[in-house]
């Protein structure tokens, strides 16, 4: 962030308090941080600024967040350094060898060429730019040099293991019982894996630090998680996202963006929970309009915002109202509807937009030119999409739509396979892909999480339905959010949905219904499950095998 902020005229996100005050937003207690006239974090704290809850400068003994920040260093470069889009696949490539150790990956549609390059399935273009052979040992060497022999960083070498049900470690539920029907609306791991961000119906964004006991495998000492930050928006939150170069050891990079109804896009400080800056989009009538979707570019220099038939691109270093408008419909041709979700290709300068008109489009990052418009195959408006690590496939899912579709972008009109899930409401239900691109996970309306192994897909792309490798009951209510940790076998899930009264639940009918009405009400209340949970999805140690058997029996019951 510091590199890009040095080039900005207005001082960047870190020093944009003047824009926030113009919008009647909270005054900034965090001083400007651009290069040239910035204060070091130590100087800021000495002058009486509030103590950051995320502990910016950590000692080596603090195993929890010290380990969480390690993978950012492993990926190379500084967190704020702007990198080319083609350099991003290096991150999944470094984690891919972990998945190959599970067995079966090398035998299923993954070939090793003579030069040592690992080619992803059906990847005729050669897959990642960097050969995996060169990066297999470098992450291990860096971790060994940064941590001690008995450091919990050994857990970073563990891959996902879905031969058994994941084990629930801890979570947060009391936090969401203080507000009626305070159901969650998703959860997202920070890019450095140090904390989790959640959204809920009370219009509050919450940040949870990862309990240090997880790194040391002292799971018996885990207690319920409590948020370290609460950031309240003024109205319904439409979307939220982390800054992609976020690193807990560099406070300048620790921020996130959120959009809410009738409000500008706010940039929140992830250390102090205060507004750093705002981006103010205006429509053709010069009225403030809210963004329906948000996504930072992979290098973090731009913020893409979705509107009705329009994408507005703000520069992260220049908060305010200045932006680039990119209409998605030109001369009645193009992608109509509200742009509801974004995704960026990890290999090329291409981004995808999903809309409530049930279709997805591919655009050039340089000027927003429409490259391809995918056929309308979904039954409902798109709510989430995701690129595969090799950039050749795009996964799309919609509301009130029973399928997640996998598209081959080398043949944009072709669906490779579909994944069936139960989505019976208009709620946005997220899905996530692990860094290697092998496992895709999604919740559904019934609270079940399904795990698909994409390597078992038919090589001919016959559009058949791919069966899940594993299904387990994560929540008793709708599992709307799921997020895979960037480098550890940890899953975060969130649940809840708006509960509508059953017919005959009014006060006038309850007296006549008697015991029958109470039975219906108890059934409805028993389904309410507004919680965020953490799951261990790696190999089980001897101490946890007994607990896993108990969790499996409970899930089956």
Coordinates of C-alpha atoms in Angstrom, one line a residue:
X1 CA 0.0 0.0 0.0
X2 CA 2.9 2.3 0.8
X3 CA 4.3 1.9 -2.7
X4 CA 1.1 2.9 -4.4
X5 CA 0.3 5.6 -2.0
X6 CA 3.5 7.4 -2.8
X7 CA 2.3 8.0 -6.3
X8 CA -1.1 9.3 -5.4
X9 CA -2.0 13.0 -5.2
X10 CA -4.4 12.7 -2.3
X11 CA -2.3 10.6 -0.1
X12 CA -4.0 7.2 -0.6
X13 CA -6.4 5.3 1.5
X14 CA -4.3 5.5 4.7
X15 CA -4.4 9.3 4.6
X16 CA -7.9 10.2 3.3
X17 CA -9.6 11.5 6.4
X18 CA -10.7 14.6 4.5
X19 CA -12.9 12.6 2.3
X20 CA -14.5 10.7 5.2
X21 CA -15.2 13.9 7.1
X22 CA -16.9 15.4 4.0
X23 CA -19.4 12.5 4.2
X24 CA -20.1 13.1 7.8
X25 CA -18.3 10.0 8.7
X26 CA -16.4 9.4 12.0
X27 CA -13.3 11.6 12.4
X28 CA -10.1 9.7 11.8
X29 CA -7.9 8.9 14.8
X30 CA -5.3 7.2 12.6
X31 CA -2.9 9.7 11.2
X32 CA -2.1 9.8 7.5
X33 CA 0.4 7.2 6.5
X34 CA 1.7 8.0 3.0
X35 CA 5.4 8.1 2.4
X36 CA 7.1 11.4 3.0
X37 CA 5.1 12.7 5.8
X38 CA 4.0 9.6 7.7
X39 CA 4.6 8.5 11.2
X40 CA 5.8 5.1 12.2
X41 CA 3.5 2.9 14.1
X42 CA 5.6 3.2 17.2
X43 CA 5.4 7.0 17.0
X44 CA 1.6 6.9 16.6
X45 CA 1.1 4.8 19.7
X46 CA 3.4 7.1 21.7
X47 CA 1.2 10.1 20.9
X48 CA -1.8 8.5 22.6
X49 CA -3.7 6.8 19.7
X50 CA -5.9 3.9 20.8
X51 CA -4.2 0.6 21.1
X52 CA -4.9 -1.6 18.0
X53 CA -6.7 -4.8 18.8
X54 CA -4.8 -6.7 16.1
X55 CA -1.4 -6.2 17.8
X56 CA 0.5 -4.6 14.9
X57 CA 4.1 -5.4 15.9
X58 CA 4.4 -8.9 17.2
X59 CA 7.3 -10.7 18.9
X60 CA 8.6 -14.0 17.7
X61 CA 7.2 -15.7 20.7
X62 CA 3.6 -14.8 19.7
X63 CA 3.1 -18.0 17.7
X64 CA -0.4 -17.3 16.7
X65 CA -0.3 -14.3 14.4
X66 CA 3.5 -14.7 13.7
X67 CA 2.6 -18.0 11.9
X68 CA -0.4 -16.4 10.2
X69 CA 1.8 -13.8 8.6
X70 CA 4.4 -16.2 7.4
X71 CA 2.7 -17.2 4.1
X72 CA 2.7 -13.6 2.9
X73 CA 6.5 -13.6 3.1
X74 CA 6.6 -16.9 1.4
X75 CA 4.8 -15.6 -1.6
X76 CA 7.6 -13.2 -2.3
X77 CA 7.7 -9.4 -2.5
X78 CA 6.3 -6.9 0.0
X79 CA 2.5 -7.0 0.8
X80 CA 2.0 -3.6 -0.7
X81 CA 4.0 -4.2 -3.8
X82 CA 2.0 -4.0 -7.0
X83 CA 2.5 -7.2 -9.1
X84 CA 1.5 -8.3 -12.5
X85 CA -1.5 -10.5 -12.9
X86 CA 0.6 -13.3 -14.3
X87 CA 2.7 -13.5 -11.2
X88 CA -0.2 -14.3 -8.9
X89 CA -0.4 -18.1 -9.8
X90 CA 2.8 -18.5 -7.9
X91 CA 0.8 -18.6 -4.7
X92 CA -1.4 -21.6 -5.5
X93 CA 1.6 -23.2 -7.2
X94 CA 3.5 -23.2 -3.9
X95 CA 0.6 -24.9 -2.1
X96 CA -0.1 -27.4 -4.9
X97 CA 2.6 -29.9 -3.8
X98 CA 0.8 -30.3 -0.5
X99 CA -2.2 -31.6 -2.3
X100 CA -0.1 -34.0 -4.4
X101 CA 1.1 -35.7 -1.2
X102 CA -2.4 -37.0 -0.6
X103 CA -2.0 -39.6 -3.2
X104 CA -4.1 -40.0 -6.3
X105 CA -3.5 -36.5 -7.6
X106 CA -0.5 -37.5 -9.6
X107 CA -2.4 -40.4 -11.1
X108 CA -5.5 -38.4 -12.0
X109 CA -5.2 -36.1 -15.0
X110 CA -2.1 -34.4 -13.6
X111 CA 1.0 -35.0 -15.7
X112 CA 4.6 -33.9 -15.2
X113 CA 6.3 -32.8 -18.4
X114 CA 10.0 -33.5 -19.2
X115 CA 10.9 -30.0 -18.0
X116 CA 9.4 -30.6 -14.6
X117 CA 6.2 -28.5 -15.1
X118 CA 3.1 -29.8 -13.6
X119 CA 0.2 -29.3 -16.0
X120 CA -3.3 -28.9 -14.6
X121 CA -6.2 -31.0 -15.9
X122 CA -7.1 -30.2 -19.5
X123 CA -4.6 -27.4 -19.5
X124 CA -3.3 -27.3 -23.0
X125 CA -1.7 -23.9 -22.5
X126 CA 0.8 -25.2 -19.9
X127 CA -0.9 -24.2 -16.7
X128 CA 1.0 -21.9 -14.4
X129 CA 3.8 -19.8 -15.7
X130 CA 6.3 -20.9 -13.1
X131 CA 7.2 -24.6 -12.9
X132 CA 6.2 -26.3 -9.7
X133 CA 9.4 -28.1 -9.4
X134 CA 11.3 -24.9 -8.7
X135 CA 8.9 -23.8 -5.9
X136 CA 8.4 -27.1 -4.1
X137 CA 11.2 -26.8 -1.6
X138 CA 11.4 -23.0 -1.4
X139 CA 8.3 -22.6 0.8
X140 CA 9.6 -25.3 3.2
X141 CA 13.1 -23.7 3.3
X142 CA 11.6 -20.3 4.1
X143 CA 9.4 -21.6 6.8
X144 CA 12.2 -23.5 8.4
X145 CA 14.4 -20.5 8.4
X146 CA 11.7 -18.2 9.9
X147 CA 10.5 -20.5 12.6
X148 CA 12.0 -22.9 15.1
X149 CA 11.9 -26.7 14.9
X150 CA 9.0 -27.0 17.4
X151 CA 7.1 -24.1 15.8
X152 CA 3.4 -24.7 14.9
X153 CA 4.4 -23.8 11.3
X154 CA 4.6 -27.5 10.8
X155 CA 0.8 -27.4 10.4
X156 CA 1.3 -25.3 7.3
X157 CA 2.6 -28.3 5.4
X158 CA -0.6 -30.3 6.1
X159 CA -3.0 -30.6 3.2
X160 CA -6.7 -30.9 3.2
X161 CA -8.0 -34.4 4.0
X162 CA -11.6 -35.2 3.2
X163 CA -11.4 -38.9 3.7
X164 CA -13.3 -38.2 6.9
X165 CA -15.6 -35.4 8.2
X166 CA -13.9 -32.3 9.4
X167 CA -13.7 -31.8 13.1
X168 CA -15.3 -28.7 14.6
X169 CA -12.8 -26.8 16.8
X170 CA -14.6 -23.6 18.0
X171 CA -16.9 -20.8 16.9
X172 CA -19.0 -17.8 17.8
X173 CA -22.7 -18.0 18.7
X174 CA -23.4 -15.8 21.7
X175 CA -22.4 -12.8 19.7
X176 CA -25.4 -13.2 17.4
X177 CA -28.0 -13.9 20.0
X178 CA -28.3 -10.3 21.2
X179 CA -30.3 -9.2 18.2
X180 CA -33.5 -10.8 16.9
X181 CA -32.9 -12.9 13.8
X182 CA -29.3 -11.8 13.6
X183 CA -28.3 -14.4 11.0
X184 CA -24.9 -14.3 9.4
X185 CA -24.3 -13.5 5.7
X186 CA -20.9 -15.0 5.0
X187 CA -17.4 -15.2 6.3
X188 CA -14.0 -14.6 4.7
X189 CA -10.5 -15.4 5.8
X190 CA -7.9 -12.6 5.6
X191 CA -5.4 -13.0 2.8
X192 CA -2.7 -13.7 5.4
X193 CA -4.8 -16.2 7.3
X194 CA -4.6 -14.3 10.6
X195 CA -8.2 -13.5 11.1
X196 CA -11.8 -14.0 9.9
X197 CA -14.3 -11.4 8.7
X198 CA -18.0 -11.9 9.1
X199 CA -21.2 -10.1 8.0
X200 CA -24.5 -10.4 9.8
X201 CA -28.1 -9.0 9.7
X202 CA -27.4 -6.3 12.3
X203 CA -25.2 -4.6 9.7
X204 CA -22.0 -5.1 11.7
X205 CA -18.7 -6.4 10.3
X206 CA -16.8 -8.5 12.9
X207 CA -13.2 -9.5 12.9
X208 CA -12.0 -12.6 14.8
X209 CA -8.4 -13.5 15.5
X210 CA -7.4 -17.1 15.1
X211 CA -7.0 -18.7 18.5
X212 CA -3.4 -19.5 19.2
X213 CA -4.4 -22.9 20.6
X214 CA -5.2 -24.0 17.0
X215 CA -1.5 -23.6 16.0
X216 CA -0.2 -25.5 19.0
X217 CA -2.9 -28.2 18.7
X218 CA -4.2 -27.6 22.2
X219 CA -7.8 -28.0 21.0
X220 CA -9.1 -29.0 24.4
X221 CA -8.3 -25.5 25.7
X222 CA -10.4 -23.8 23.0
X223 CA -13.3 -21.6 24.1
X224 CA -15.9 -19.6 22.2
X225 CA -14.4 -17.0 20.0
X226 CA -15.1 -13.3 20.6
X227 CA -14.7 -10.6 18.0
X228 CA -11.8 -8.1 18.4
X229 CA -13.4 -5.6 16.1
X230 CA -16.9 -4.5 15.3
X231 CA -17.5 -2.1 12.4
X232 CA -21.1 -0.9 12.1
X233 CA -22.5 0.2 8.8
X234 CA -25.6 2.4 8.6
X235 CA -27.8 0.1 6.6
X236 CA -27.9 -3.3 4.9
X237 CA -24.4 -4.4 3.8
X238 CA -24.4 -5.4 0.2
X239 CA -20.8 -6.7 -0.1
X240 CA -17.4 -6.6 1.6
X241 CA -13.9 -7.7 0.7
X242 CA -10.3 -7.7 2.1
X243 CA -7.4 -5.8 0.6
X244 CA -5.6 -8.7 -1.3
X245 CA -2.1 -7.7 0.0
X246 CA -3.2 -7.6 3.6
X247 CA -0.4 -8.5 6.0
X248 CA -0.8 -8.2 9.8
X249 CA 2.9 -7.2 10.2
X250 CA 2.3 -4.2 8.0
X251 CA -0.5 -2.1 9.4
X252 CA -0.7 0.1 6.3
X253 CA -2.1 -2.9 4.4
X254 CA -4.6 -4.0 7.0
X255 CA -7.9 -2.7 5.7
X256 CA -11.1 -3.9 4.0
X257 CA -13.9 -2.4 2.0
X258 CA -17.7 -2.6 2.4
X259 CA -20.7 -1.3 0.6
X260 CA -24.1 -0.7 2.2
X261 CA -27.5 0.7 1.1
X262 CA -27.5 4.6 0.6
X263 CA -23.9 4.9 1.7
X264 CA -20.6 5.3 -0.1
X265 CA -18.0 2.5 -0.2
X266 CA -16.2 2.6 3.2
X267 CA -12.6 1.5 3.7
X268 CA -12.2 0.2 7.3
X269 CA -9.0 0.0 9.3
X270 CA -8.5 -3.6 10.4
X271 CA -6.5 -2.5 13.4
X272 CA -8.7 0.2 14.9
X273 CA -12.1 -0.5 13.3
X274 CA -12.4 3.1 12.0
X275 CA -13.1 4.4 8.6
X276 CA -9.9 5.3 6.7
X277 CA -11.5 6.7 3.6
X278 CA -14.5 6.5 1.3
X279 CA -15.2 6.1 -2.4
X280 CA -18.4 8.0 -3.5
X281 CA -20.1 6.8 -6.6
X282 CA -22.7 9.1 -8.2
X283 CA -25.2 8.3 -10.9
X284 CA -26.3 10.3 -13.9
X285 CA -28.4 12.5 -11.7
X286 CA -25.5 13.3 -9.5
X287 CA -27.0 11.3 -6.7
X288 CA -25.0 9.1 -4.4
X289 CA -25.6 5.4 -5.3
X290 CA -24.5 2.3 -3.5
X291 CA -22.4 -0.5 -5.0
X292 CA -24.0 -3.9 -5.1
X293 CA -20.7 -5.7 -5.3
X294 CA -17.0 -5.1 -4.5
X295 CA -13.7 -6.6 -5.4
X296 CA -10.1 -5.4 -5.4
X297 CA -7.8 -6.1 -8.3
X298 CA -5.2 -8.7 -7.5
X299 CA -2.5 -6.1 -7.1
X300 CA -4.7 -4.0 -4.9
X301 CA -4.4 -0.8 -6.9
X302 CA -8.0 -0.7 -8.1
X303 CA -11.4 -1.3 -6.5
X304 CA -14.1 -2.6 -8.8
X305 CA -17.7 -1.8 -7.9
X306 CA -20.8 -3.3 -9.5
X307 CA -24.0 -1.3 -10.4
X308 CA -26.9 -1.6 -12.7
X309 CA -25.4 -2.3 -16.2
X310 CA -22.2 -0.5 -15.0
X311 CA -18.9 -1.2 -13.4
X312 CA -17.1 1.7 -11.7
X313 CA -13.3 1.4 -11.1
X314 CA -11.8 3.5 -8.3
X315 CA -8.1 3.8 -7.7
X316 CA -7.2 2.7 -4.2
X317 CA -4.6 5.5 -3.8
X318 CA -7.2 8.2 -4.7
X319 CA -10.4 8.1 -2.5
X320 CA -13.2 10.3 -3.4
X321 CA -15.6 10.4 -6.3
X322 CA -13.2 10.2 -9.2
X323 CA -13.6 6.8 -11.0
X324 CA -13.7 5.2 -14.4
X325 CA -17.1 4.1 -15.6
X326 CA -17.4 0.9 -17.7
X327 CA -20.9 0.2 -19.0
X328 CA -21.7 -3.4 -19.6
X329 CA -24.4 -2.6 -22.1
X330 CA -23.4 -0.7 -25.2
X331 CA -26.0 0.0 -28.0
X332 CA -28.3 -2.5 -26.4
X333 CA -25.7 -5.2 -26.6
X334 CA -23.9 -6.8 -23.7
X335 CA -24.5 -7.9 -20.1
X336 CA -27.7 -6.4 -18.6
X337 CA -28.8 -6.4 -15.0
X338 CA -27.2 -5.5 -11.7
X339 CA -23.5 -6.6 -11.5
X340 CA -23.7 -8.8 -8.4
X341 CA -20.2 -10.4 -8.2
X342 CA -16.7 -10.2 -9.5
X343 CA -13.7 -12.5 -10.1
X344 CA -10.2 -12.0 -11.4
X345 CA -8.2 -14.4 -13.5
X346 CA -5.0 -15.4 -11.7
X347 CA -3.1 -15.8 -15.0
X348 CA -4.4 -13.1 -17.4
X349 CA -5.6 -9.5 -17.3
X350 CA -9.2 -10.6 -17.4
X351 CA -12.0 -10.3 -14.9
X352 CA -15.5 -11.8 -14.8
X353 CA -18.8 -10.2 -13.8
X354 CA -21.9 -12.0 -12.8
X355 CA -25.3 -10.3 -12.9
X356 CA -28.8 -10.8 -11.7
X357 CA -29.8 -11.3 -15.3
X358 CA -28.5 -14.9 -14.9
X359 CA -25.4 -14.6 -17.1
X360 CA -21.6 -13.9 -16.7
X361 CA -19.3 -11.9 -18.9
X362 CA -15.5 -11.7 -19.4
X363 CA -13.9 -8.3 -19.6
X364 CA -10.4 -6.9 -20.2
X365 CA -8.8 -5.3 -17.2
X366 CA -7.2 -2.5 -19.3
X367 CA -10.3 -0.8 -20.6
X368 CA -13.3 -3.0 -19.7
X369 CA -13.8 -4.4 -23.2
X370 CA -16.3 -7.3 -23.3
X371 CA -14.4 -10.4 -24.4
X372 CA -17.1 -13.0 -24.1
X373 CA -20.6 -13.4 -22.8
X374 CA -21.3 -16.8 -21.4
X375 CA -24.7 -18.4 -22.3
X376 CA -27.6 -18.1 -19.9
X377 CA -27.7 -21.5 -18.2
X378 CA -28.5 -20.6 -14.6
X379 CA -32.1 -20.6 -13.2
X380 CA -31.5 -17.5 -11.0
X381 CA -29.3 -14.5 -10.8
X382 CA -25.6 -15.1 -10.2
X383 CA -24.4 -14.4 -6.6
X384 CA -20.9 -15.8 -6.7
X385 CA -18.2 -16.8 -9.1
X386 CA -14.6 -18.0 -8.9
X387 CA -11.6 -18.7 -11.2
X388 CA -9.6 -21.9 -11.1
X389 CA -5.9 -21.3 -10.2
X390 CA -4.8 -22.0 -13.8
X391 CA -7.3 -19.5 -15.1
X392 CA -8.9 -21.9 -17.6
X393 CA -12.1 -22.6 -15.7
X394 CA -14.8 -20.4 -14.1
X395 CA -17.2 -21.6 -11.5
X396 CA -20.6 -19.8 -11.2
X397 CA -23.5 -20.1 -8.8
X398 CA -26.8 -18.3 -8.4
X399 CA -29.7 -17.8 -6.1
X400 CA -32.6 -20.2 -6.2
X401 CA -30.4 -22.3 -8.5
X402 CA -29.6 -25.9 -7.8
X403 CA -26.3 -26.0 -9.6
X404 CA -22.8 -24.7 -9.7
X405 CA -21.5 -24.7 -13.2
X406 CA -17.9 -25.1 -14.4
X407 CA -17.1 -23.3 -17.6
X408 CA -14.1 -24.0 -19.9
X409 CA -13.0 -20.4 -20.8
X410 CA -11.1 -21.7 -23.8
X411 CA -14.5 -22.6 -25.2
X412 CA -16.8 -20.1 -23.4
X413 CA -20.0 -21.7 -24.5
X414 CA -19.1 -25.1 -23.0
X415 CA -20.0 -26.3 -19.5
X416 CA -17.5 -29.0 -18.3
X417 CA -19.6 -30.3 -15.4
X418 CA -22.2 -29.2 -12.9
X419 CA -22.3 -29.5 -9.1
X420 CA -25.6 -30.0 -7.5
X421 CA -26.5 -28.1 -4.3
X422 CA -29.8 -27.2 -2.6
X423 CA -30.4 -23.4 -2.8
X424 CA -34.0 -22.6 -2.3
X425 CA -33.8 -18.9 -1.4
X426 CA -32.6 -15.6 -2.8
X427 CA -29.8 -15.6 -0.2
X428 CA -26.2 -15.4 -1.4
X429 CA -24.6 -18.7 -0.7
X430 CA -20.9 -18.7 -1.1
X431 CA -18.6 -21.5 -2.3
X432 CA -14.8 -21.7 -2.2
X433 CA -12.0 -23.4 -4.0
X434 CA -8.8 -24.6 -2.2
X435 CA -5.5 -23.0 -3.4
X436 CA -4.6 -26.0 -5.5
X437 CA -7.9 -25.9 -7.4
X438 CA -8.7 -29.5 -6.5
X439 CA -11.5 -29.3 -3.9
X440 CA -14.6 -27.1 -4.2
X441 CA -16.8 -26.6 -1.1
X442 CA -20.2 -25.2 -0.8
X443 CA -23.0 -25.0 1.8
X444 CA -26.7 -25.2 1.1
X445 CA -30.1 -24.2 2.5
X446 CA -30.3 -27.3 4.7
X447 CA -27.0 -26.6 6.4
X448 CA -25.0 -29.4 4.6
X449 CA -21.5 -28.7 3.3
X450 CA -20.6 -30.7 0.2
X451 CA -17.0 -31.3 -1.0
X452 CA -16.3 -32.1 -4.7
X453 CA -13.0 -33.3 -6.0
X454 CA -12.7 -31.6 -9.4
X455 CA -9.9 -34.0 -10.5
X456 CA -12.6 -36.7 -10.8
X457 CA -14.4 -34.8 -13.6
X458 CA -14.6 -36.6 -16.9
X459 CA -11.8 -35.6 -19.3
X460 CA -14.1 -35.2 -22.3
X461 CA -16.2 -32.5 -20.6
X462 CA -19.5 -34.3 -21.1
X463 CA -21.4 -31.8 -18.9
X464 CA -22.3 -34.6 -16.5
X465 CA -23.1 -34.0 -12.9
X466 CA -20.1 -34.4 -10.6
X467 CA -20.9 -36.3 -7.4
X468 CA -19.6 -35.0 -4.0
X469 CA -16.8 -36.8 -2.4
X470 CA -18.0 -35.9 1.1
X471 CA -21.1 -34.3 2.7
X472 CA -21.4 -33.4 6.3
X473 CA -23.9 -31.5 8.5
X474 CA -22.1 -28.2 9.4
X475 CA -25.1 -26.3 10.8
X476 CA -28.8 -26.9 11.5
X477 CA -29.7 -23.9 9.4
X478 CA -28.7 -22.5 6.0
X479 CA -24.9 -22.6 5.6
X480 CA -24.5 -19.5 3.6
X481 CA -20.7 -18.8 4.0
X482 CA -17.7 -21.0 3.6
X483 CA -14.0 -20.0 3.4
X484 CA -10.8 -22.1 3.2
X485 CA -7.8 -20.9 5.0
X486 CA -5.0 -19.7 2.7
X487 CA -2.4 -22.2 3.9
X488 CA -3.7 -24.4 6.7
X489 CA -6.4 -27.1 6.6
X490 CA -9.0 -24.9 8.4
X491 CA -12.5 -24.1 7.2
X492 CA -14.7 -21.3 8.4
X493 CA -18.5 -21.6 8.0
X494 CA -21.4 -19.3 8.8
X495 CA -25.1 -20.0 9.0
X496 CA -28.5 -18.5 9.3
X497 CA -31.3 -17.1 7.3
X498 CA -34.4 -14.9 7.7
X499 CA -37.1 -17.0 9.4
X500 CA -40.7 -16.5 8.2
X501 CA -43.6 -17.4 10.5
X502 CA -45.4 -20.6 9.7
X503 CA -49.1 -20.4 8.7
X504 CA -51.2 -20.2 11.8
X505 CA -48.4 -18.7 14.0
X506 CA -50.2 -15.4 14.6
X507 CA -51.3 -14.5 18.1
X508 CA -55.0 -15.1 17.3
X509 CA -54.5 -18.6 16.1
X510 CA -52.0 -19.7 18.7
X511 CA -54.7 -20.0 21.4
X512 CA -56.9 -22.3 19.3
X513 CA -54.0 -24.4 18.0
X514 CA -52.9 -25.3 21.5
X515 CA -50.1 -27.9 21.6
X516 CA -50.0 -28.1 17.8
X517 CA -49.0 -24.5 17.5
X518 CA -46.3 -24.9 20.1
X519 CA -44.9 -27.9 18.3
X520 CA -44.6 -26.0 15.0
X521 CA -43.0 -23.1 16.8
X522 CA -40.5 -25.3 18.5
X523 CA -39.6 -26.9 15.2
X524 CA -38.9 -23.5 13.7
X525 CA -36.8 -22.3 16.6
X526 CA -34.8 -25.6 16.6
X527 CA -33.7 -24.8 13.0
X528 CA -32.3 -21.3 13.9
X529 CA -28.6 -21.6 13.9
X530 CA -26.8 -18.2 13.7
X531 CA -23.2 -19.2 14.2
X532 CA -19.7 -19.0 12.8
X533 CA -17.6 -22.2 13.2
X534 CA -14.1 -23.3 12.6
X535 CA -13.3 -26.7 11.3
X536 CA -10.1 -28.8 11.1
X537 CA -10.0 -30.5 7.7
X538 CA -6.5 -31.9 7.9
X539 CA -5.0 -35.2 9.0
X540 CA -6.1 -36.2 12.5
X541 CA -3.6 -36.8 15.2
X542 CA -3.9 -39.7 17.7
X543 CA -5.4 -37.4 20.4
X544 CA -8.2 -36.2 18.1
X545 CA -9.3 -39.5 16.5
X546 CA -11.7 -40.2 19.4
X547 CA -13.3 -36.8 19.2
X548 CA -13.6 -37.2 15.4
X549 CA -15.6 -40.5 15.9
X550 CA -17.9 -38.7 18.3
X551 CA -18.5 -35.8 15.8
X552 CA -19.1 -38.2 13.0
X553 CA -21.7 -40.1 15.0
X554 CA -23.4 -36.8 15.9
X555 CA -23.4 -35.6 12.3
X556 CA -25.0 -38.8 11.1
X557 CA -27.6 -38.7 13.8

